[in-house]
Amino acid sequence: MNLDTKPIVDIVTGYRTAKILLVAVYHDLFTLIDGGTNSVGEICQRARLNPRATEILLEALVPLGFLEKTGARYHNSAESERFLVHGKPEYLGNNLKYQEMLWEAWGELREILQYGQTQRPLETLLSDNPGFSQEYILGMHNISQGPARELAEIVPLERAQKMLDVGAGPGTFSLEFLKRYPTMNAYLLDLPGTIEVAESILAHHPESSRVRFITGNYLYTDFGYKRFDLALLSHVTHNESEENNRFLIWKTYRALRPGGFMVVHDFMHNDAGATKFNGIFSVHMLVYTRHGRVYSVQEYEKWLRHVGFKNIRKVPIAKNAPNPTMAILAQRP
């Protein structure tokens, strides 16, 4: 067997490339360059950075394919221009800034294996980094629009009047449901800081007149009884323990009218086990949540059946994407 060390070396040194890109985005270097601030001196003056360190970083971004250089001037590559310049329709920067802010959490993985859970969970990161919450939420909005449109197409809701979006984040998924169902109203439940960001995002859409906000913690806030036609938990359950997820599903069952649907949308292990992405993402949850992980489709189906849901089915979402998700639909009889 011809074995090669290159795959191991590529993995072990891959963090260097990631950190270079994340820091460049964190300091908005691609946005500055797009605006004509494209020499080392100009960039350092605008961003208040050290010239020597900044030049070294910019030079590294050239062979990595994110920048091009003409004389003493730097220019964005086509890829950087499309995805890394603030204000562009496909901007990924908010999500990358969120990844940069999680860097310290990943650095504790060695200790987490000893103690069982992180000492710096999400709530600590939010309090220690005032800008983290907004970047985190905007980042979720950036990457969720395509899957949200797809998800809104698979639930039969022609006569639905009310939906509950649990842990709604920026409200991206509710927005797509409201676009598809013009008579429906959406109730978005999340923490105060998250609701504030969601309000600013949704204010620019005509559907905002059909949005109601509920400020609270989904573990403690009452969802009501037989009140909603649809309840959505999108990218919520991977943050929680099995015990909390069972509790959320029970609360959601109570909140649905007979015939109403619950949709759980998340990264999920399938019958074959963890994919590469899901396996890494489960570790991602380990480093910045106290109890989160990726769960299997079979686990969700068992939890849903236990509280009384019927007509349970799974639907792949964004199945051609690098990190596809799964939606599980279940109906209250």
mmCIF file of C-alpha atoms in Angstrom, residues 104-106 108 112 117-126 286-290:
data_model
loop_
_atom_site.group_PDB
_atom_site.id
_atom_site.type_symbol
_atom_site.label_atom_id
_atom_site.label_comp_id
_atom_site.label_asym_id
_atom_site.label_seq_id
_atom_site.Cartn_x
_atom_site.Cartn_y
_atom_site.Cartn_z
ATOM 1 C CA GLU A 104 -10.847 30.761 21.038
ATOM 2 C CA ALA A 105 -13.545 28.183 21.778
ATOM 3 C CA TRP A 106 -11.929 25.691 19.405
ATOM 4 C CA GLU A 108 -10.092 24.634 24.294
ATOM 5 C CA ILE A 112 -12.981 19.839 26.875
ATOM 6 C CA GLN A 117 -17.898 20.446 28.306
ATOM 7 C CA THR A 118 -16.706 23.911 27.409
ATOM 8 C CA GLN A 119 -15.981 26.537 30.017
ATOM 9 C CA ARG A 120 -16.847 29.266 27.472
ATOM 10 C CA PRO A 121 -20.334 28.427 26.136
ATOM 11 C CA LEU A 122 -22.229 30.585 23.693
ATOM 12 C CA GLU A 123 -23.707 32.842 26.364
ATOM 13 C CA THR A 124 -20.193 33.666 27.611
ATOM 14 C CA LEU A 125 -18.968 34.407 24.105
ATOM 15 C CA LEU A 126 -21.917 36.731 23.606
ATOM 16 C CA LEU A 286 -19.042 20.494 21.678
ATOM 17 C CA VAL A 287 -16.657 23.464 21.819
ATOM 18 C CA TYR A 288 -19.217 26.227 22.314
ATOM 19 C CA THR A 289 -22.384 24.726 23.774
ATOM 20 C CA ARG A 290 -22.774 22.895 27.068
#
